[in-house]
Amino acid sequence: MLLVDIHAHLDHPAFKENLNEVIIKAKDVGLKAVVLNGVNSASNRRILELVKKDSILKAALGFYPVELTKMTVNYSEEISKEKIDIDQELEFMRKNKEKFVAFGEVGLDYQETEDRKIQKEGFEKIISLAEKLKKPIIVHSRKAEEDAINMLVSSNAKKVVMHCFHGRKSLVKLGLEHGFHFSIPVNIVRSHQFQMITEMANLTQLFTETDAPYLGIERNKQNEPANVVYTIKKISEIKKMEQIEVSNIIYQNWQRVFE
Ligand SMILES: [Zn+2]
C-alpha cells in the first residue's frame, strides 16, 4: 500500500529513544510520506534537521496558536523565553521555502486561551503566505472551528487540510463545498465525529494522519505513523471499498495537494 501521515510530531521527546524503529516500521507498512508539523520556532528548526534523516520525512512549519499568546513550556521541555515573533518566523519560513511542503501546525485554539485577536492575526498572515507560496496549510481549530472555516473561506484559501476537525456537520459541509480536505486520525475506530466526516466527504477530499505521539488508538499508548493502516481499514469499511483503492486515492490526493 501507498500510505501517508500528514500530521505527526516526531520531534516530540517521546520519540527520543525509538525514532529509528518508528521510521522502519512506518516504511514496512508502506508509508511514503510522514509530515512533521512544527509548533514553534525551536520545533520548526528541529524538524528541518530531522527530515534529513530519511526521505519519507517531510517538513511542515508552523506555530501552534497558543504559542502566539503566552510564554509556554513547549514539549521539548525548553521554556520558551519569549512569545513567538510572528513576522520574524514568517521571514524564516520564506527563506526556507524550498525545504518544507506545507504550513502546519497553524490555526486557532479557543480552549486553552481567550486571546483570540493575536491568534487571528497570526493565522491571517500564515494563510496569505501559504497562498503566495502555493503551499497547503494544515489547520488546527480546537473550539474555534467556525472562525477557522470562515477565515479560510473569506480569504479564498486553496489548499486547505483541516486536521482532527471537531466542528459540527454544517461546518464540515461548508468546508467540503469550498474544496477543503479533512484528515482523519486513527481514533476514527472509536470516534463518531470522524466516521461522520468520512461518510460526508468524497475520498478525494480525505487524508490520513496520526498526530503521533498523541491520539493513539488505545489511550496512554504512544501513537506512531504506522498506525494509519487502522484509519485506512476503517475508511474502507465505511466507503465499502477495498483498502488498496482507498489508499491509492488518498495517495493521489497527496500528490495533487502536497507535491
Ligand atoms: Zn498536532
PDB file of C-alpha atoms and ligand atoms in Angstrom:
ATOM      1  CA  MET A   1       0.000   0.000   0.000  1.00  0.00           C
ATOM      2  CA  LEU A   2       0.973   3.626  -0.563  1.00  0.00           C
ATOM      3  CA  LEU A   3       0.331   5.477   2.693  1.00  0.00           C
ATOM      4  CA  VAL A   4       0.681   8.998   4.025  1.00  0.00           C
ATOM      5  CA  ASP A   5       0.575  10.524   7.510  1.00  0.00           C
ATOM      6  CA  ILE A   6       0.117  14.242   7.009  1.00  0.00           C
ATOM      7  CA  HIS A   7       0.311  15.208  10.674  1.00  0.00           C
ATOM      8  CA  ALA A   8       2.836  13.849  13.168  1.00  0.00           C
ATOM      9  CA  HIS A   9       5.167  15.300  15.808  1.00  0.00           C
ATOM     10  CA  LEU A  10       8.225  13.081  15.563  1.00  0.00           C
ATOM     11  CA  ASP A  11      10.388  15.796  17.120  1.00  0.00           C
ATOM     12  CA  HIS A  12       8.498  15.155  20.363  1.00  0.00           C
ATOM     13  CA  PRO A  13      10.740  13.752  23.144  1.00  0.00           C
ATOM     14  CA  ALA A  14       8.504  10.651  23.226  1.00  0.00           C
ATOM     15  CA  PHE A  15      10.445   9.518  20.141  1.00  0.00           C
ATOM     16  CA  LYS A  16      13.885  10.214  21.536  1.00  0.00           C
ATOM     17  CA  GLU A  17      14.680   6.559  22.132  1.00  0.00           C
ATOM     18  CA  ASN A  18      12.836   4.821  19.316  1.00  0.00           C
ATOM     19  CA  LEU A  19      12.716   7.133  16.304  1.00  0.00           C
ATOM     20  CA  ASN A  20      14.708   4.788  14.070  1.00  0.00           C
ATOM     21  CA  GLU A  21      12.410   1.848  14.780  1.00  0.00           C
ATOM     22  CA  VAL A  22       9.352   4.052  14.274  1.00  0.00           C
ATOM     23  CA  ILE A  23      10.625   5.062  10.825  1.00  0.00           C
ATOM     24  CA  ILE A  24      11.469   1.474   9.867  1.00  0.00           C
ATOM     25  CA  LYS A  25       8.033   0.300  10.948  1.00  0.00           C
ATOM     26  CA  ALA A  26       6.392   3.117   9.006  1.00  0.00           C
ATOM     27  CA  LYS A  27       8.240   2.119   5.833  1.00  0.00           C
ATOM     28  CA  ASP A  28       7.423  -1.551   6.378  1.00  0.00           C
ATOM     29  CA  VAL A  29       3.674  -0.901   6.271  1.00  0.00           C
ATOM     30  CA  GLY A  30       4.007   1.341   3.196  1.00  0.00           C
ATOM     31  CA  LEU A  31       4.326   4.925   4.407  1.00  0.00           C
ATOM     32  CA  LYS A  32       5.653   7.086   1.576  1.00  0.00           C
ATOM     33  CA  ALA A  33       5.374  10.393   3.428  1.00  0.00           C
ATOM     34  CA  VAL A  34       5.180  11.457   7.066  1.00  0.00           C
ATOM     35  CA  VAL A  35       4.703  15.199   7.519  1.00  0.00           C
ATOM     36  CA  LEU A  36       6.314  16.530  10.682  1.00  0.00           C
ATOM     37  CA  ASN A  37       4.378  19.572  11.883  1.00  0.00           C
ATOM     38  CA  GLY A  38       6.208  22.358  13.706  1.00  0.00           C
ATOM     39  CA  VAL A  39       4.659  24.043  16.731  1.00  0.00           C
ATOM     40  CA  ASN A  40       7.071  26.899  17.456  1.00  0.00           C
ATOM     41  CA  SER A  41      10.417  28.348  16.405  1.00  0.00           C
ATOM     42  CA  ALA A  42      12.523  25.661  18.100  1.00  0.00           C
ATOM     43  CA  SER A  43      10.331  22.880  16.750  1.00  0.00           C
ATOM     44  CA  ASN A  44      10.475  24.279  13.194  1.00  0.00           C
ATOM     45  CA  ARG A  45      14.250  24.220  13.314  1.00  0.00           C
ATOM     46  CA  ARG A  46      14.377  20.709  14.779  1.00  0.00           C
ATOM     47  CA  ILE A  47      12.092  19.486  12.010  1.00  0.00           C
ATOM     48  CA  LEU A  48      14.210  20.935   9.211  1.00  0.00           C
ATOM     49  CA  GLU A  49      17.119  18.945  10.664  1.00  0.00           C
ATOM     50  CA  LEU A  50      15.097  15.765  11.276  1.00  0.00           C
ATOM     51  CA  VAL A  51      13.792  15.440   7.728  1.00  0.00           C
ATOM     52  CA  LYS A  52      17.367  14.983   6.503  1.00  0.00           C
ATOM     53  CA  LYS A  53      17.320  11.635   8.268  1.00  0.00           C
ATOM     54  CA  ASP A  54      15.040   9.835   5.823  1.00  0.00           C
ATOM     55  CA  SER A  55      13.318  10.648   2.549  1.00  0.00           C
ATOM     56  CA  ILE A  56       9.838   9.687   3.814  1.00  0.00           C
ATOM     57  CA  LEU A  57      10.048  12.520   6.355  1.00  0.00           C
ATOM     58  CA  LYS A  58       8.676  15.857   5.116  1.00  0.00           C
ATOM     59  CA  ALA A  59       8.637  19.173   6.944  1.00  0.00           C
ATOM     60  CA  ALA A  60       5.701  21.440   7.710  1.00  0.00           C
ATOM     61  CA  LEU A  61       6.476  24.693   9.518  1.00  0.00           C
ATOM     62  CA  GLY A  62       4.045  26.486  11.764  1.00  0.00           C
ATOM     63  CA  PHE A  63       3.233  27.764  15.199  1.00  0.00           C
ATOM     64  CA  TYR A  64       0.679  26.222  17.493  1.00  0.00           C
ATOM     65  CA  PRO A  65      -1.834  29.044  18.049  1.00  0.00           C
ATOM     66  CA  VAL A  66      -1.460  29.011  21.813  1.00  0.00           C
ATOM     67  CA  GLU A  67       2.267  29.638  21.437  1.00  0.00           C
ATOM     68  CA  LEU A  68       1.469  33.056  19.988  1.00  0.00           C
ATOM     69  CA  THR A  69      -0.277  34.286  23.073  1.00  0.00           C
ATOM     70  CA  LYS A  70       1.787  33.339  26.081  1.00  0.00           C
ATOM     71  CA  MET A  71       5.149  32.155  27.203  1.00  0.00           C
ATOM     72  CA  THR A  72       4.983  28.411  27.274  1.00  0.00           C
ATOM     73  CA  VAL A  73       6.857  25.350  28.269  1.00  0.00           C
ATOM     74  CA  ASN A  74       6.840  23.513  24.982  1.00  0.00           C
ATOM     75  CA  TYR A  75       7.070  19.782  24.667  1.00  0.00           C
ATOM     76  CA  SER A  76      10.804  19.750  24.272  1.00  0.00           C
ATOM     77  CA  GLU A  77      10.877  20.890  27.887  1.00  0.00           C
ATOM     78  CA  GLU A  78      12.727  24.039  26.996  1.00  0.00           C
ATOM     79  CA  ILE A  79      10.997  27.085  28.334  1.00  0.00           C
ATOM     80  CA  SER A  80      10.260  29.488  25.501  1.00  0.00           C
ATOM     81  CA  LYS A  81      11.995  32.677  26.555  1.00  0.00           C
ATOM     82  CA  GLU A  82       9.639  34.901  24.677  1.00  0.00           C
ATOM     83  CA  LYS A  83       6.495  34.849  22.657  1.00  0.00           C
ATOM     84  CA  ILE A  84       6.960  33.978  19.030  1.00  0.00           C
ATOM     85  CA  ASP A  85       7.711  36.982  16.867  1.00  0.00           C
ATOM     86  CA  ILE A  86       5.345  36.127  14.027  1.00  0.00           C
ATOM     87  CA  ASP A  87       6.956  38.324  11.404  1.00  0.00           C
ATOM     88  CA  GLN A  88      10.425  37.041  12.164  1.00  0.00           C
ATOM     89  CA  GLU A  89       9.184  33.455  11.936  1.00  0.00           C
ATOM     90  CA  LEU A  90       7.387  34.122   8.646  1.00  0.00           C
ATOM     91  CA  GLU A  91      10.625  35.541   7.284  1.00  0.00           C
ATOM     92  CA  PHE A  92      12.419  32.342   8.345  1.00  0.00           C
ATOM     93  CA  MET A  93       9.773  30.302   6.518  1.00  0.00           C
ATOM     94  CA  ARG A  94      10.052  32.425   3.395  1.00  0.00           C
ATOM     95  CA  LYS A  95      13.820  31.978   3.383  1.00  0.00           C
ATOM     96  CA  ASN A  96      13.500  28.212   3.744  1.00  0.00           C
ATOM     97  CA  LYS A  97      10.603  27.751   1.362  1.00  0.00           C
ATOM     98  CA  GLU A  98      12.354  25.029  -0.648  1.00  0.00           C
ATOM     99  CA  LYS A  99      12.795  22.886   2.451  1.00  0.00           C
ATOM    100  CA  PHE A 100       9.193  22.316   3.529  1.00  0.00           C
ATOM    101  CA  VAL A 101       5.997  21.042   1.909  1.00  0.00           C
ATOM    102  CA  ALA A 102       3.245  22.707   3.955  1.00  0.00           C
ATOM    103  CA  PHE A 103       2.346  25.163   6.704  1.00  0.00           C
ATOM    104  CA  GLY A 104       1.377  23.370   9.927  1.00  0.00           C
ATOM    105  CA  GLU A 105       0.517  23.251  12.606  1.00  0.00           C
ATOM    106  CA  VAL A 106      -1.326  26.553  12.454  1.00  0.00           C
ATOM    107  CA  GLY A 107      -4.807  27.812  13.182  1.00  0.00           C
ATOM    108  CA  LEU A 108      -6.887  28.843  16.172  1.00  0.00           C
ATOM    109  CA  ASP A 109      -7.419  27.347  19.625  1.00  0.00           C
ATOM    110  CA  TYR A 110     -10.038  28.812  21.942  1.00  0.00           C
ATOM    111  CA  GLN A 111      -9.822  26.086  24.556  1.00  0.00           C
ATOM    112  CA  GLU A 112      -6.559  26.984  26.169  1.00  0.00           C
ATOM    113  CA  THR A 113      -6.607  30.722  25.700  1.00  0.00           C
ATOM    114  CA  GLU A 114      -9.015  33.525  25.181  1.00  0.00           C
ATOM    115  CA  ASP A 115      -6.635  35.791  23.348  1.00  0.00           C
ATOM    116  CA  ARG A 116      -8.348  35.469  20.004  1.00  0.00           C
ATOM    117  CA  LYS A 117      -7.085  38.654  18.427  1.00  0.00           C
ATOM    118  CA  ILE A 118      -3.414  37.642  18.401  1.00  0.00           C
ATOM    119  CA  GLN A 119      -4.282  34.179  17.123  1.00  0.00           C
ATOM    120  CA  LYS A 120      -6.427  35.521  14.311  1.00  0.00           C
ATOM    121  CA  GLU A 121      -3.750  37.985  13.217  1.00  0.00           C
ATOM    122  CA  GLY A 122      -1.153  35.215  13.113  1.00  0.00           C
ATOM    123  CA  PHE A 123      -3.464  32.859  11.242  1.00  0.00           C
ATOM    124  CA  GLU A 124      -4.347  35.553   8.713  1.00  0.00           C
ATOM    125  CA  LYS A 125      -0.670  36.144   7.983  1.00  0.00           C
ATOM    126  CA  ILE A 126       0.004  32.438   7.580  1.00  0.00           C
ATOM    127  CA  ILE A 127      -2.943  31.979   5.222  1.00  0.00           C
ATOM    128  CA  SER A 128      -1.735  34.757   2.965  1.00  0.00           C
ATOM    129  CA  LEU A 129       1.870  33.498   2.923  1.00  0.00           C
ATOM    130  CA  ALA A 130       0.627  29.972   2.144  1.00  0.00           C
ATOM    131  CA  GLU A 131      -1.332  31.331  -0.784  1.00  0.00           C
ATOM    132  CA  LYS A 132       1.628  33.326  -2.001  1.00  0.00           C
ATOM    133  CA  LEU A 133       3.952  30.302  -1.859  1.00  0.00           C
ATOM    134  CA  LYS A 134       1.180  27.985  -3.118  1.00  0.00           C
ATOM    135  CA  LYS A 135       1.665  25.548  -0.259  1.00  0.00           C
ATOM    136  CA  PRO A 136      -1.039  23.647   1.598  1.00  0.00           C
ATOM    137  CA  ILE A 137      -1.998  24.661   5.097  1.00  0.00           C
ATOM    138  CA  ILE A 138      -2.671  22.109   7.864  1.00  0.00           C
ATOM    139  CA  VAL A 139      -5.178  23.661  10.233  1.00  0.00           C
ATOM    140  CA  HIS A 140      -5.754  23.143  13.950  1.00  0.00           C
ATOM    141  CA  SER A 141      -9.137  24.541  15.062  1.00  0.00           C
ATOM    142  CA  ARG A 142      -9.989  23.311  18.557  1.00  0.00           C
ATOM    143  CA  LYS A 143     -13.134  25.019  19.898  1.00  0.00           C
ATOM    144  CA  ALA A 144     -12.635  27.555  17.100  1.00  0.00           C
ATOM    145  CA  GLU A 145     -13.940  25.567  14.156  1.00  0.00           C
ATOM    146  CA  GLU A 146     -16.403  28.152  12.939  1.00  0.00           C
ATOM    147  CA  ASP A 147     -13.936  31.064  12.978  1.00  0.00           C
ATOM    148  CA  ALA A 148     -11.244  28.943  11.319  1.00  0.00           C
ATOM    149  CA  ILE A 149     -13.519  27.793   8.489  1.00  0.00           C
ATOM    150  CA  ASN A 150     -14.893  31.313   7.985  1.00  0.00           C
ATOM    151  CA  MET A 151     -11.421  32.864   7.816  1.00  0.00           C
ATOM    152  CA  LEU A 152     -10.290  30.273   5.280  1.00  0.00           C
ATOM    153  CA  VAL A 153     -13.422  30.729   3.183  1.00  0.00           C
ATOM    154  CA  SER A 154     -13.244  34.513   3.155  1.00  0.00           C
ATOM    155  CA  SER A 155      -9.549  34.535   2.279  1.00  0.00           C
ATOM    156  CA  ASN A 156     -10.314  32.172  -0.587  1.00  0.00           C
ATOM    157  CA  ALA A 157      -7.579  29.733   0.544  1.00  0.00           C
ATOM    158  CA  LYS A 158      -6.995  26.978  -1.988  1.00  0.00           C
ATOM    159  CA  LYS A 159      -5.046  24.120  -0.435  1.00  0.00           C
ATOM    160  CA  VAL A 160      -6.594  23.528   2.956  1.00  0.00           C
ATOM    161  CA  VAL A 161      -6.381  20.447   5.170  1.00  0.00           C
ATOM    162  CA  MET A 162      -8.491  20.556   8.337  1.00  0.00           C
ATOM    163  CA  HIS A 163      -6.644  18.430  10.899  1.00  0.00           C
ATOM    164  CA  CYS A 164      -8.586  16.488  13.519  1.00  0.00           C
ATOM    165  CA  PHE A 165     -11.702  18.579  12.917  1.00  0.00           C
ATOM    166  CA  HIS A 166     -14.329  18.552  15.655  1.00  0.00           C
ATOM    167  CA  GLY A 167     -16.781  21.050  14.174  1.00  0.00           C
ATOM    168  CA  ARG A 168     -20.431  20.318  13.566  1.00  0.00           C
ATOM    169  CA  LYS A 169     -21.889  18.811  10.428  1.00  0.00           C
ATOM    170  CA  SER A 170     -22.839  22.124   8.800  1.00  0.00           C
ATOM    171  CA  LEU A 171     -19.235  23.342   9.106  1.00  0.00           C
ATOM    172  CA  VAL A 172     -17.890  20.120   7.590  1.00  0.00           C
ATOM    173  CA  LYS A 173     -20.336  20.652   4.738  1.00  0.00           C
ATOM    174  CA  LEU A 174     -19.220  24.255   4.275  1.00  0.00           C
ATOM    175  CA  GLY A 175     -15.564  23.210   4.181  1.00  0.00           C
ATOM    176  CA  LEU A 176     -16.247  20.440   1.688  1.00  0.00           C
ATOM    177  CA  GLU A 177     -18.181  22.823  -0.548  1.00  0.00           C
ATOM    178  CA  HIS A 178     -15.123  25.065  -0.656  1.00  0.00           C
ATOM    179  CA  GLY A 179     -12.865  22.182  -1.653  1.00  0.00           C
ATOM    180  CA  PHE A 180     -11.152  21.835   1.726  1.00  0.00           C
ATOM    181  CA  HIS A 181      -9.690  18.498   2.771  1.00  0.00           C
ATOM    182  CA  PHE A 182     -10.203  16.749   6.094  1.00  0.00           C
ATOM    183  CA  SER A 183      -7.572  14.490   7.596  1.00  0.00           C
ATOM    184  CA  ILE A 184      -8.739  11.509   9.573  1.00  0.00           C
ATOM    185  CA  PRO A 185      -6.842  10.382  12.679  1.00  0.00           C
ATOM    186  CA  VAL A 186      -6.540   6.761  13.804  1.00  0.00           C
ATOM    187  CA  ASN A 187      -9.102   7.254  16.558  1.00  0.00           C
ATOM    188  CA  ILE A 188     -11.734   7.090  13.816  1.00  0.00           C
ATOM    189  CA  VAL A 189     -12.004   3.490  15.027  1.00  0.00           C
ATOM    190  CA  ARG A 190     -13.983   4.779  18.010  1.00  0.00           C
ATOM    191  CA  SER A 191     -14.908   8.363  17.085  1.00  0.00           C
ATOM    192  CA  HIS A 192     -18.311   9.097  15.560  1.00  0.00           C
ATOM    193  CA  GLN A 193     -17.091  12.537  14.520  1.00  0.00           C
ATOM    194  CA  PHE A 194     -14.513  11.138  12.096  1.00  0.00           C
ATOM    195  CA  GLN A 195     -16.842   8.404  10.904  1.00  0.00           C
ATOM    196  CA  MET A 196     -19.343  11.165  10.105  1.00  0.00           C
ATOM    197  CA  ILE A 197     -16.763  13.224   8.177  1.00  0.00           C
ATOM    198  CA  THR A 198     -15.731  10.120   6.229  1.00  0.00           C
ATOM    199  CA  GLU A 199     -19.343   9.417   5.285  1.00  0.00           C
ATOM    200  CA  MET A 200     -19.882  13.007   4.158  1.00  0.00           C
ATOM    201  CA  ALA A 201     -16.686  13.551   2.170  1.00  0.00           C
ATOM    202  CA  ASN A 202     -15.703  12.293  -1.205  1.00  0.00           C
ATOM    203  CA  LEU A 203     -12.491  10.256  -0.869  1.00  0.00           C
ATOM    204  CA  THR A 204     -10.702  12.866  -2.984  1.00  0.00           C
ATOM    205  CA  GLN A 205     -11.089  15.268  -0.033  1.00  0.00           C
ATOM    206  CA  LEU A 206      -9.695  12.999   2.674  1.00  0.00           C
ATOM    207  CA  PHE A 207      -6.243  12.464   4.166  1.00  0.00           C
ATOM    208  CA  THR A 208      -4.876  10.170   6.850  1.00  0.00           C
ATOM    209  CA  GLU A 209      -2.933  11.315   9.905  1.00  0.00           C
ATOM    210  CA  THR A 210      -1.845  10.228  13.373  1.00  0.00           C
ATOM    211  CA  ASP A 211      -0.892  13.363  15.384  1.00  0.00           C
ATOM    212  CA  ALA A 212       1.694  10.983  16.883  1.00  0.00           C
ATOM    213  CA  PRO A 213       2.601  10.663  19.713  1.00  0.00           C
ATOM    214  CA  TYR A 214      -0.914  11.899  20.597  1.00  0.00           C
ATOM    215  CA  LEU A 215      -4.354  10.479  19.775  1.00  0.00           C
ATOM    216  CA  GLY A 216      -3.472   6.799  19.879  1.00  0.00           C
ATOM    217  CA  ILE A 217      -5.988   4.040  19.388  1.00  0.00           C
ATOM    218  CA  GLU A 218      -5.628   2.954  22.972  1.00  0.00           C
ATOM    219  CA  ARG A 219      -5.388   5.718  25.495  1.00  0.00           C
ATOM    220  CA  ASN A 220      -1.934   6.145  27.046  1.00  0.00           C
ATOM    221  CA  LYS A 221      -0.269   4.193  24.268  1.00  0.00           C
ATOM    222  CA  GLN A 222       2.176   6.125  22.129  1.00  0.00           C
ATOM    223  CA  ASN A 223       0.818   6.693  18.646  1.00  0.00           C
ATOM    224  CA  GLU A 224       3.043   6.348  15.560  1.00  0.00           C
ATOM    225  CA  PRO A 225       2.760   6.825  11.777  1.00  0.00           C
ATOM    226  CA  ALA A 226       2.436   3.071  11.033  1.00  0.00           C
ATOM    227  CA  ASN A 227      -0.981   3.217  12.696  1.00  0.00           C
ATOM    228  CA  VAL A 228      -2.529   4.927   9.654  1.00  0.00           C
ATOM    229  CA  VAL A 229      -3.293   1.376   8.483  1.00  0.00           C
ATOM    230  CA  TYR A 230      -6.159   1.376  11.031  1.00  0.00           C
ATOM    231  CA  THR A 231      -7.579   4.560   9.509  1.00  0.00           C
ATOM    232  CA  ILE A 232      -7.416   3.073   6.011  1.00  0.00           C
ATOM    233  CA  LYS A 233      -9.177  -0.053   7.245  1.00  0.00           C
ATOM    234  CA  LYS A 234     -11.984   1.915   8.883  1.00  0.00           C
ATOM    235  CA  ILE A 235     -12.428   4.247   5.887  1.00  0.00           C
ATOM    236  CA  SER A 236     -12.632   1.229   3.573  1.00  0.00           C
ATOM    237  CA  GLU A 237     -15.380  -0.272   5.758  1.00  0.00           C
ATOM    238  CA  ILE A 238     -17.381   2.964   5.712  1.00  0.00           C
ATOM    239  CA  LYS A 239     -16.908   3.536   1.968  1.00  0.00           C
ATOM    240  CA  LYS A 240     -17.369  -0.158   1.170  1.00  0.00           C
ATOM    241  CA  MET A 241     -14.209  -0.170  -0.908  1.00  0.00           C
ATOM    242  CA  GLU A 242     -11.022  -2.235  -0.917  1.00  0.00           C
ATOM    243  CA  GLN A 243      -8.248  -0.882   1.329  1.00  0.00           C
ATOM    244  CA  ILE A 244      -5.899  -0.699  -1.637  1.00  0.00           C
ATOM    245  CA  GLU A 245      -8.339   1.515  -3.555  1.00  0.00           C
ATOM    246  CA  VAL A 246      -8.743   3.812  -0.559  1.00  0.00           C
ATOM    247  CA  SER A 247      -5.007   4.151  -0.021  1.00  0.00           C
ATOM    248  CA  ASN A 248      -4.393   4.792  -3.733  1.00  0.00           C
ATOM    249  CA  ILE A 249      -6.918   7.621  -3.873  1.00  0.00           C
ATOM    250  CA  ILE A 250      -5.523   9.225  -0.717  1.00  0.00           C
ATOM    251  CA  TYR A 251      -2.027   8.902  -2.148  1.00  0.00           C
ATOM    252  CA  GLN A 252      -3.186  10.685  -5.293  1.00  0.00           C
ATOM    253  CA  ASN A 253      -4.590  13.423  -3.050  1.00  0.00           C
ATOM    254  CA  TRP A 254      -1.130  13.694  -1.521  1.00  0.00           C
ATOM    255  CA  GLN A 255       0.477  14.112  -4.926  1.00  0.00           C
ATOM    256  CA  ARG A 256      -2.073  16.682  -6.029  1.00  0.00           C
ATOM    257  CA  VAL A 257      -2.036  18.829  -2.874  1.00  0.00           C
ATOM    258  CA  PHE A 258       1.487  18.445  -1.436  1.00  0.00           C
ATOM    259  CA  GLU A 259       3.836  17.684  -4.312  1.00  0.00           C
TER     260      GLU A 259
HETATM  261 ZN    ZN B   1      -0.690  18.204  16.145  1.00  0.00          ZN
END
